[in-house]
Coordinates of C-alpha atoms in Angstrom, one line a residue:
M180 CA -35.9 40.3 257.1
I181 CA -33.1 41.0 259.5
N182 CA -29.8 42.0 257.9
I183 CA -26.4 41.4 259.4
K184 CA -23.2 42.7 257.9
L185 CA -20.0 40.9 258.9
S186 CA -16.6 42.7 259.1
N187 CA -13.3 41.4 260.6
S188 CA -13.9 43.2 264.0
T189 CA -17.6 44.1 264.2
C190 CA -21.1 43.1 262.9
Q191 CA -23.8 45.5 262.3
V192 CA -27.5 44.4 262.5
F193 CA -30.4 46.0 260.6
N194 CA -34.2 45.8 260.8
L195 CA -34.4 44.3 264.3
G196 CA -37.5 45.3 266.2
K197 CA -37.3 47.5 269.3
S198 CA -38.3 44.7 271.8
D199 CA -36.1 42.1 270.0
Y200 CA -33.2 44.6 270.1
A201 CA -33.7 45.1 273.8
A202 CA -33.7 41.3 274.3
L203 CA -30.5 41.0 272.2
Q204 CA -28.9 43.6 274.3
E205 CA -29.7 41.5 277.4
H206 CA -28.3 38.5 275.7
L207 CA -25.1 40.1 274.9
S208 CA -24.5 41.5 278.4
Y209 CA -22.5 40.4 281.5
I210 CA -22.0 41.5 285.1
D211 CA -18.5 42.9 285.9
Q212 CA -17.6 40.9 288.9
A213 CA -15.2 43.5 290.4
I214 CA -17.8 46.3 290.2
D215 CA -20.4 43.9 291.5
Y216 CA -18.3 43.2 294.5
S217 CA -18.2 46.8 295.4
F218 CA -21.9 47.1 294.9
Q219 CA -22.6 44.1 297.2
R220 CA -20.4 45.5 299.8
I221 CA -22.4 48.8 299.8
I222 CA -25.7 46.8 300.0
K223 CA -24.3 44.9 303.0
N224 CA -23.5 48.3 304.7
L225 CA -26.9 49.5 304.0
R226 CA -28.5 46.4 305.6
Y227 CA -26.4 47.0 308.7
I228 CA -27.4 50.7 308.9
N229 CA -31.1 49.8 308.5
T230 CA -30.8 47.2 311.3
M231 CA -29.2 49.9 313.6
L232 CA -31.9 52.4 312.7
Q233 CA -34.7 49.7 313.6
N234 CA -33.0 49.1 316.9
K235 CA -33.6 52.3 319.0
N236 CA -31.8 51.1 322.1
L237 CA -28.2 51.1 320.5
G238 CA -27.6 54.8 321.5
T239 CA -26.3 55.5 318.0
D240 CA -26.7 59.0 316.4
E241 CA -29.7 58.4 314.3
G242 CA -29.3 61.5 312.2
A243 CA -25.7 60.5 311.3
L244 CA -27.0 57.0 310.3
K245 CA -29.7 58.4 308.1
R246 CA -27.2 60.8 306.3
Q247 CA -24.8 57.9 305.8
R248 CA -27.7 55.8 304.4
I249 CA -28.5 58.5 301.9
L250 CA -24.9 58.8 300.7
L251 CA -24.7 54.9 300.4
I252 CA -27.9 54.7 298.4
K253 CA -26.6 57.4 296.0
E254 CA -23.3 55.5 295.6
A255 CA -25.2 52.2 295.1
D256 CA -27.3 53.7 292.4
E257 CA -24.2 55.0 290.6
I258 CA -22.3 51.8 290.7
D259 CA -25.4 49.7 289.7
K260 CA -25.4 51.5 286.4
L261 CA -21.8 50.3 285.7
R262 CA -22.3 46.7 286.8
K263 CA -23.8 45.5 283.5
I264 CA -21.6 45.6 280.4
T265 CA -23.5 45.5 277.2
L266 CA -21.6 44.5 274.0
I267 CA -24.0 45.7 271.5
N268 CA -24.4 49.5 271.1
D269 CA -26.0 51.4 268.1
N270 CA -26.7 48.0 266.4
I271 CA -23.0 47.1 266.3
F272 CA -21.4 44.2 268.2
P273 CA -18.0 42.4 268.1
S274 CA -17.8 39.9 265.3
G275 CA -16.7 37.1 267.4
L276 CA -20.2 37.0 269.0
L277 CA -21.8 36.2 265.6
P278 CA -22.4 32.5 266.2
R279 CA -24.1 33.4 269.6
V280 CA -26.3 35.9 267.8
L281 CA -27.2 33.6 265.0
D282 CA -28.2 30.9 267.5
W283 CA -30.3 33.4 269.4
L284 CA -32.1 34.5 266.2
T285 CA -32.7 30.9 265.2
V286 CA -34.3 30.1 268.7
R287 CA -36.5 33.1 268.3
E288 CA -37.5 32.0 264.8
L289 CA -36.4 35.3 263.4
K290 CA -35.2 35.1 259.7
Y291 CA -32.1 36.8 258.8
D292 CA -29.8 37.4 255.8
L293 CA -25.9 37.4 256.5
E294 CA -23.7 39.5 254.3
D295 CA -19.9 38.7 254.7
L296 CA -17.9 41.8 253.9
R297 CA -14.6 40.2 254.9
I298 CA -11.9 39.2 252.3
E299 CA -10.1 36.0 253.1
P300 CA -6.3 36.5 252.5
K301 CA -4.6 34.1 250.1
R302 CA -2.9 31.4 252.1
N303 CA 0.8 30.9 251.6
S304 CA 1.0 34.5 250.2
V305 CA 4.2 34.9 252.5
K306 CA 7.1 32.5 252.2
I307 CA 7.6 30.9 255.6
M308 CA 10.2 28.3 255.5
T309 CA 11.1 25.9 258.4
K310 CA 14.5 25.9 259.8
V311 CA 13.9 22.6 261.7
P312 CA 11.3 19.9 261.0
F313 CA 8.2 20.0 263.3
P314 CA 8.0 17.2 265.8
E315 CA 5.3 14.6 265.2
L316 CA 2.1 16.3 266.5
R317 CA -0.2 14.6 268.8
Y318 CA -3.7 13.7 267.8
Y319 CA -5.4 16.5 269.7
Q320 CA -3.0 19.2 268.2
L321 CA -3.9 17.9 264.6
D322 CA -7.7 17.9 265.6
A323 CA -7.3 21.5 266.7
I324 CA -5.6 22.6 263.6
D325 CA -8.2 21.0 261.4
K326 CA -10.9 22.8 263.3
F327 CA -9.0 26.2 262.9
N328 CA -8.4 25.6 259.2
L329 CA -12.2 25.1 258.7
D330 CA -13.4 28.1 260.6
G331 CA -10.5 30.6 260.5
R332 CA -11.1 32.0 264.0
G333 CA -11.9 30.8 267.5
I334 CA -10.4 29.6 270.7
V335 CA -8.4 26.5 271.4
V336 CA -8.1 25.3 275.0
L337 CA -5.1 23.1 275.9
P338 CA -3.9 22.4 279.4
T339 CA -0.5 23.9 280.5
G340 CA 2.3 21.6 279.2
T341 CA 0.4 20.0 276.3
G342 CA 2.0 21.9 273.4
K343 CA 0.4 25.1 272.7
S344 CA 3.6 26.8 271.4
I345 CA 4.2 24.1 268.7
L346 CA 0.5 24.2 267.7
C347 CA 1.0 27.9 267.2
A348 CA 4.0 27.5 265.0
K349 CA 2.4 24.9 262.9
I350 CA -0.6 27.0 262.3
I351 CA 1.5 29.9 261.2
W352 CA 3.4 27.7 258.8
E353 CA 0.2 26.3 257.3
L354 CA -1.4 29.6 256.9
G355 CA 1.6 31.3 255.3
V356 CA 0.4 34.9 255.9
K357 CA 1.7 37.8 257.9
T358 CA 0.9 36.9 261.5
L359 CA 1.0 38.9 264.8
I360 CA 1.3 37.0 268.1
I361 CA 0.0 38.9 271.1
T362 CA 1.3 37.7 274.5
P363 CA 0.3 38.9 278.1
N364 CA 3.8 39.5 279.5
K365 CA 7.5 39.5 278.8
S366 CA 8.3 36.0 279.8
I367 CA 5.8 34.6 277.2
T368 CA 7.1 37.1 274.6
D369 CA 10.6 35.7 275.2
M370 CA 9.4 32.1 275.1
M371 CA 7.4 32.6 271.9
E372 CA 10.4 34.4 270.3
E373 CA 12.6 31.4 271.1
V374 CA 10.0 28.9 269.7
M375 CA 9.4 30.8 266.5
S376 CA 13.1 31.5 265.9
K377 CA 13.9 27.9 266.4
H378 CA 11.4 26.7 263.8
F379 CA 11.6 29.6 261.3
G380 CA 14.9 31.4 261.9
T381 CA 15.5 34.9 263.3
G382 CA 15.2 36.3 259.8
L383 CA 11.3 35.8 259.9
V384 CA 10.6 36.8 263.5
E385 CA 10.7 40.1 265.3
V386 CA 9.6 41.4 268.7
L387 CA 7.8 44.7 268.6
N388 CA 7.9 47.5 271.2
T389 CA 6.3 50.8 271.9
K390 CA 8.7 52.6 269.4
T391 CA 7.8 50.3 266.5
T392 CA 6.6 52.2 263.4
K393 CA 6.7 49.4 260.9
I394 CA 6.5 45.6 260.8
K395 CA 9.3 44.3 258.8
K396 CA 9.1 40.5 259.2
A397 CA 6.5 37.9 258.5
I398 CA 6.0 36.8 262.2
S399 CA 5.8 39.6 264.8
I400 CA 5.4 39.2 268.6
C401 CA 4.2 41.9 270.9
N402 CA 3.0 41.9 274.5
I403 CA -0.5 43.6 275.1
Q404 CA 0.8 46.4 277.1
A405 CA 3.2 47.6 274.4
L406 CA 0.6 46.9 271.6
I407 CA -2.0 49.4 272.8
K408 CA 0.7 52.2 272.7
I409 CA 1.6 51.5 269.0
N410 CA -0.1 53.3 266.2
P411 CA -2.9 51.0 264.9
E412 CA -1.9 51.7 261.3
V413 CA 1.2 49.7 261.8
F414 CA -1.0 46.5 261.9
I415 CA -3.0 47.3 258.8
N416 CA -1.5 44.5 256.8
Q417 CA -1.5 41.7 259.4
D418 CA -3.7 38.9 258.0
A419 CA -3.7 36.7 261.2
V420 CA -3.5 37.2 265.0
I421 CA -2.8 34.6 267.5
I422 CA -3.4 35.7 271.1
D423 CA -1.6 33.6 273.7
E424 CA -3.1 33.2 277.2
F425 CA -5.6 35.9 276.3
H426 CA -7.5 35.4 279.6
H427 CA -4.9 37.5 281.5
S428 CA -5.4 41.0 280.0
S429 CA -8.5 43.0 280.7
A430 CA -11.5 42.6 278.3
S431 CA -11.7 46.4 277.7
T432 CA -8.0 46.3 276.5
Y433 CA -8.8 43.6 274.0
Q434 CA -12.0 45.3 272.9
E435 CA -9.9 48.4 272.1
V436 CA -7.3 46.3 270.2
N437 CA -10.1 44.6 268.3
L438 CA -11.6 47.9 267.0
K439 CA -8.3 49.8 266.3
H440 CA -5.5 47.3 265.7
L441 CA -7.2 44.2 264.2
K442 CA -9.8 45.7 261.9
N443 CA -8.1 44.2 258.8
T444 CA -7.2 41.0 260.4
Y445 CA -9.1 38.0 259.1
F446 CA -7.7 34.9 260.8
R447 CA -7.9 34.9 264.6
L448 CA -6.9 32.3 267.1
G449 CA -7.0 32.4 270.9
L450 CA -4.7 29.9 272.9
T451 CA -5.2 29.3 276.5
A452 CA -5.1 26.8 279.3
T453 CA -8.1 28.4 281.1
N454 CA -10.9 29.7 278.9
F455 CA -12.4 32.1 281.4
R456 CA -11.7 35.3 283.4
N457 CA -12.2 35.8 287.0
D458 CA -14.1 39.0 286.5
G459 CA -16.9 37.4 284.4
S460 CA -15.8 39.2 281.1
D461 CA -15.4 36.1 279.0
L462 CA -18.1 37.2 276.7
A463 CA -16.1 40.3 275.8
L464 CA -13.1 38.2 275.0
E465 CA -15.2 35.8 272.9
G466 CA -16.3 38.9 270.9
V467 CA -12.7 39.4 269.8
L468 CA -11.9 35.7 268.9
S469 CA -15.3 33.9 268.5
E470 CA -16.3 30.6 270.2
V471 CA -14.3 27.7 271.4
L472 CA -13.3 25.5 268.4
Y473 CA -11.5 22.8 270.4
E474 CA -10.9 21.9 274.0
Y475 CA -8.6 19.2 275.3
E476 CA -9.6 18.5 278.9
I477 CA -7.1 17.9 281.7
P478 CA -8.3 14.5 282.8
K479 CA -8.1 13.3 279.2
A480 CA -4.5 14.6 279.0
I481 CA -3.6 12.8 282.2
K482 CA -5.2 9.6 281.0
D483 CA -3.4 9.9 277.6
G484 CA -0.2 10.1 279.5
F485 CA 0.7 13.6 278.3
L486 CA 0.5 14.9 281.8
V487 CA 1.4 13.2 285.1
K488 CA -1.2 12.4 287.6
P489 CA -1.5 14.8 290.5
E490 CA -1.8 13.8 294.2
F491 CA -3.5 16.5 296.3
I492 CA -2.7 16.7 300.1
I493 CA -4.8 19.2 302.0
M494 CA -3.9 20.1 305.6
A495 CA -6.2 21.8 308.1
N496 CA -5.1 25.2 309.5
G497 CA -7.3 26.4 312.4
I498 CA -7.0 30.1 312.9
Q499 CA -8.9 32.9 314.7
I500 CA -8.8 36.3 313.3
Q501 CA -10.8 39.3 314.6
E502 CA -10.7 41.3 311.3
T503 CA -13.1 42.1 308.5
N504 CA -10.7 43.7 306.1
Y505 CA -9.5 41.1 303.6
Q506 CA -5.9 42.4 303.4
K507 CA -5.5 42.3 307.2
V508 CA -7.0 38.8 307.3
Y509 CA -4.7 37.6 304.5
K510 CA -1.6 39.1 306.3
K511 CA -2.4 37.5 309.7
G512 CA -3.9 34.3 308.4
I513 CA -1.3 33.5 305.6
V514 CA 1.7 35.7 305.4
L515 CA 2.5 36.1 309.2
N516 CA 1.0 32.7 310.3
E517 CA 3.8 31.1 312.2
D518 CA 2.2 27.7 312.5
R519 CA 1.3 27.6 308.8
N520 CA 4.6 28.8 307.7
S521 CA 6.4 26.2 309.9
T522 CA 4.2 23.5 308.4
I523 CA 5.3 24.7 304.9
A524 CA 9.0 24.4 306.0
E525 CA 8.4 21.0 307.4
I526 CA 7.0 19.8 304.1
A527 CA 9.9 21.2 302.2
E528 CA 12.2 19.3 304.6
R529 CA 10.3 16.1 304.1
E530 CA 10.3 16.5 300.3
K531 CA 13.9 17.7 300.4
D532 CA 15.0 15.0 297.7
A533 CA 12.3 16.2 295.3
K534 CA 12.4 19.3 293.1
T535 CA 9.7 21.5 295.0
I536 CA 8.1 24.8 294.0
I537 CA 6.6 27.0 296.7
L538 CA 4.2 29.6 295.4
V539 CA 3.5 32.8 297.4
Q540 CA 1.6 36.0 296.4
Y541 CA 3.8 38.5 298.2
K542 CA 7.4 39.2 298.5
E543 CA 7.3 39.5 302.4
H544 CA 5.8 36.0 302.6
G545 CA 8.5 34.5 300.3
E546 CA 11.3 36.1 302.4
I547 CA 9.9 34.7 305.6
L548 CA 9.8 31.2 304.0
K549 CA 13.2 31.6 302.7
G550 CA 14.4 32.3 306.2
L551 CA 12.8 29.0 307.3
I552 CA 14.1 27.1 304.3
P553 CA 17.8 28.1 304.0
W554 CA 18.5 25.7 301.1
A555 CA 15.8 27.3 298.9
E556 CA 16.1 30.3 296.6
F557 CA 13.4 33.0 296.3
I558 CA 12.4 34.5 292.9
H559 CA 10.2 37.6 293.2
G560 CA 10.8 39.7 290.1
E561 CA 13.0 42.4 291.6
E562 CA 16.2 40.4 291.3
K563 CA 18.6 40.8 288.3
D564 CA 17.7 38.9 285.2
S565 CA 21.1 37.1 285.5
D566 CA 20.3 36.0 289.0
R567 CA 16.8 34.8 288.1
E568 CA 18.2 32.9 285.1
R569 CA 20.9 31.3 287.3
M570 CA 18.4 30.1 289.9
M571 CA 16.1 28.6 287.1
K572 CA 19.1 26.9 285.6
D573 CA 20.2 25.5 289.0
F574 CA 16.7 24.1 289.6
K575 CA 16.7 22.5 286.2
D576 CA 20.1 21.0 286.5
G577 CA 19.4 19.7 290.0
D578 CA 21.8 21.9 291.9
L579 CA 18.8 23.6 293.5
K580 CA 16.0 21.5 295.0
C581 CA 13.6 24.1 296.3
L582 CA 12.4 27.2 294.5
I583 CA 10.1 29.8 296.2
G584 CA 8.4 32.2 293.8
T585 CA 5.7 34.8 293.2
S586 CA 3.8 35.0 289.9
V587 CA 7.3 35.3 288.2
I588 CA 7.1 31.5 288.0
G589 CA 4.1 31.7 285.7
E590 CA 3.3 31.2 282.1
G591 CA 6.3 31.1 279.9
V592 CA 8.4 29.5 282.6
D593 CA 9.2 25.9 281.7
L594 CA 10.2 23.8 284.6
P595 CA 9.0 20.2 283.7
C596 CA 11.4 18.7 286.3
A597 CA 9.3 20.1 289.2
E598 CA 7.7 17.3 291.2
V599 CA 6.2 18.9 294.2
L600 CA 4.1 22.1 294.5
I601 CA 3.2 23.8 297.8
M602 CA 0.3 26.3 297.4
A603 CA 1.5 28.6 300.2
G604 CA -0.2 31.8 298.9
G605 CA -3.8 30.8 299.1
G606 CA -6.2 32.6 296.8
K607 CA -9.2 31.6 294.8
A608 CA -8.7 32.8 291.2
R609 CA -9.6 29.8 289.2
S610 CA -7.4 30.7 286.2
Q611 CA -4.4 31.3 288.5
V612 CA -4.9 28.0 290.5
I613 CA -4.9 26.0 287.3
Q614 CA -1.8 27.7 285.9
N615 CA -0.1 27.0 289.2
I616 CA -1.0 23.3 289.1
G617 CA 0.2 23.2 285.5
R618 CA 3.7 24.0 286.7
V619 CA 4.2 20.5 288.0
L620 CA 2.2 18.3 285.7
R621 CA 4.5 18.3 282.7
I622 CA 5.9 14.9 281.9
Y623 CA 9.6 14.5 282.6
P624 CA 12.0 11.5 282.6
G625 CA 11.6 9.4 285.8
K626 CA 8.7 11.6 287.0
E627 CA 5.6 9.4 287.8
K628 CA 3.3 11.9 289.5
A629 CA 3.1 15.4 291.0
I630 CA 2.3 16.1 294.6
I631 CA 0.3 19.3 295.5
Y632 CA 0.1 20.5 299.0
D633 CA -2.5 23.0 300.1
F634 CA -4.3 24.2 303.2
R635 CA -7.9 24.3 304.5
D636 CA -7.6 27.6 306.2
L637 CA -10.4 27.4 308.8
D638 CA -10.9 31.0 309.7
G639 CA -14.7 31.0 309.2
G640 CA -14.4 33.7 306.6
F641 CA -12.6 34.8 303.5
L642 CA -9.7 32.3 303.7
E643 CA -11.9 29.3 304.3
E644 CA -14.1 30.3 301.5
H645 CA -11.1 30.5 299.2
S646 CA -9.8 27.1 300.4
I647 CA -13.1 25.5 299.5
E648 CA -13.1 27.1 296.0
R649 CA -9.6 25.7 295.4
S650 CA -10.6 22.2 296.6
L651 CA -13.5 22.3 294.2
I652 CA -11.1 23.1 291.4
Y653 CA -9.0 20.1 292.4
T654 CA -11.9 17.7 291.6
D655 CA -11.4 18.7 287.9
Y656 CA -8.2 16.6 288.0
I657 CA -9.9 13.4 289.0
V658 CA -9.3 10.7 286.3
T659 CA -11.9 8.0 286.1

């Protein structure tokens, strides 16, 4: 009989045969996409060298090519060992993967005994009073809360603009235990502090930093970068953790936090609009939190009227670039592309009466567009906080119609009045594209739809590939 012992952060499995253990290792493994990308580039170079060596008429230094091939083969072997990440070692795996492991054992018809070593905290052991009444929750928020109350841990997926923060506050109130909220950045930390203080008062809410040595209040908020620098013993009495937009931080960071900071934490909730990472490490994050408890899909939110319907306008951008380096291709094809930038300015002019957001990846690109669109303001993260707050306020109040921004206009920035989005920065990261679109889908008085402009960058290479991937993401927004 296979025995599994369940703790808050990890599980340990006993009496699993050697071949079954090897199969379970394979089941609990994934390929790191960033490392795999480097590996594939080396393989591509090796194939090119082999082609050169087979062609004796190229006049190439054969000895130099062979020496280069030896070095590349050695490098490929070293990287290949790092590509696969295995989440079970020495019979121990993250506790969030338990449902996956139990399903695997059932399929293989392996009998097991599960011993739960966790101690569920007493609910309402901490007095958490509301300062203002909660608004009437929507049906999907109530369904998500019911699912969490039943399981006590897992992931809830809600589209941007459908009320994750209120859901978070209501769950904290219903649990009534000491709760830690982990955020990916300062803007979401500030937003969470504002929401929690509004509902529970500042007397129950505190923001932690790298100098924190003791948690004094019932609800604590900390960004992940600061959290990993705080002594793990500070969190020994935290009964619940809520990780907001957990897909942002690296899987290795959360694995470290899981083992060191959350080993006594029973209740675990992950909130996100995009339940995946672009590097393929979703499995590792699942290990910290467990499986998806509830998902409210974007088309359903649009159909229900909780998000406005998007209209996508894709424009062809024919370009010829004699480069193979991605950074050089991006700079010539997007940042310094005069025709493309002129088109963006023309769109901004055409949509001058609508509140428009133009998203870029680099400061240089934003400055170029600001020069072409003089009535716009540019937020890039290096300006003073007071200037950024002023621009945001002017945009909300209607004094400013066009806002150019880098990733500073991301999660935690609430601009529901935005009607038009220009995807000037390209890219292919699915999570980022979805977050970007979410900036303009929030409902707002008088707002009937959102318009998203993008480009099909026809360079025959990287940019075109990325354009196609974004177009595929847009199909997820089709409402039938």
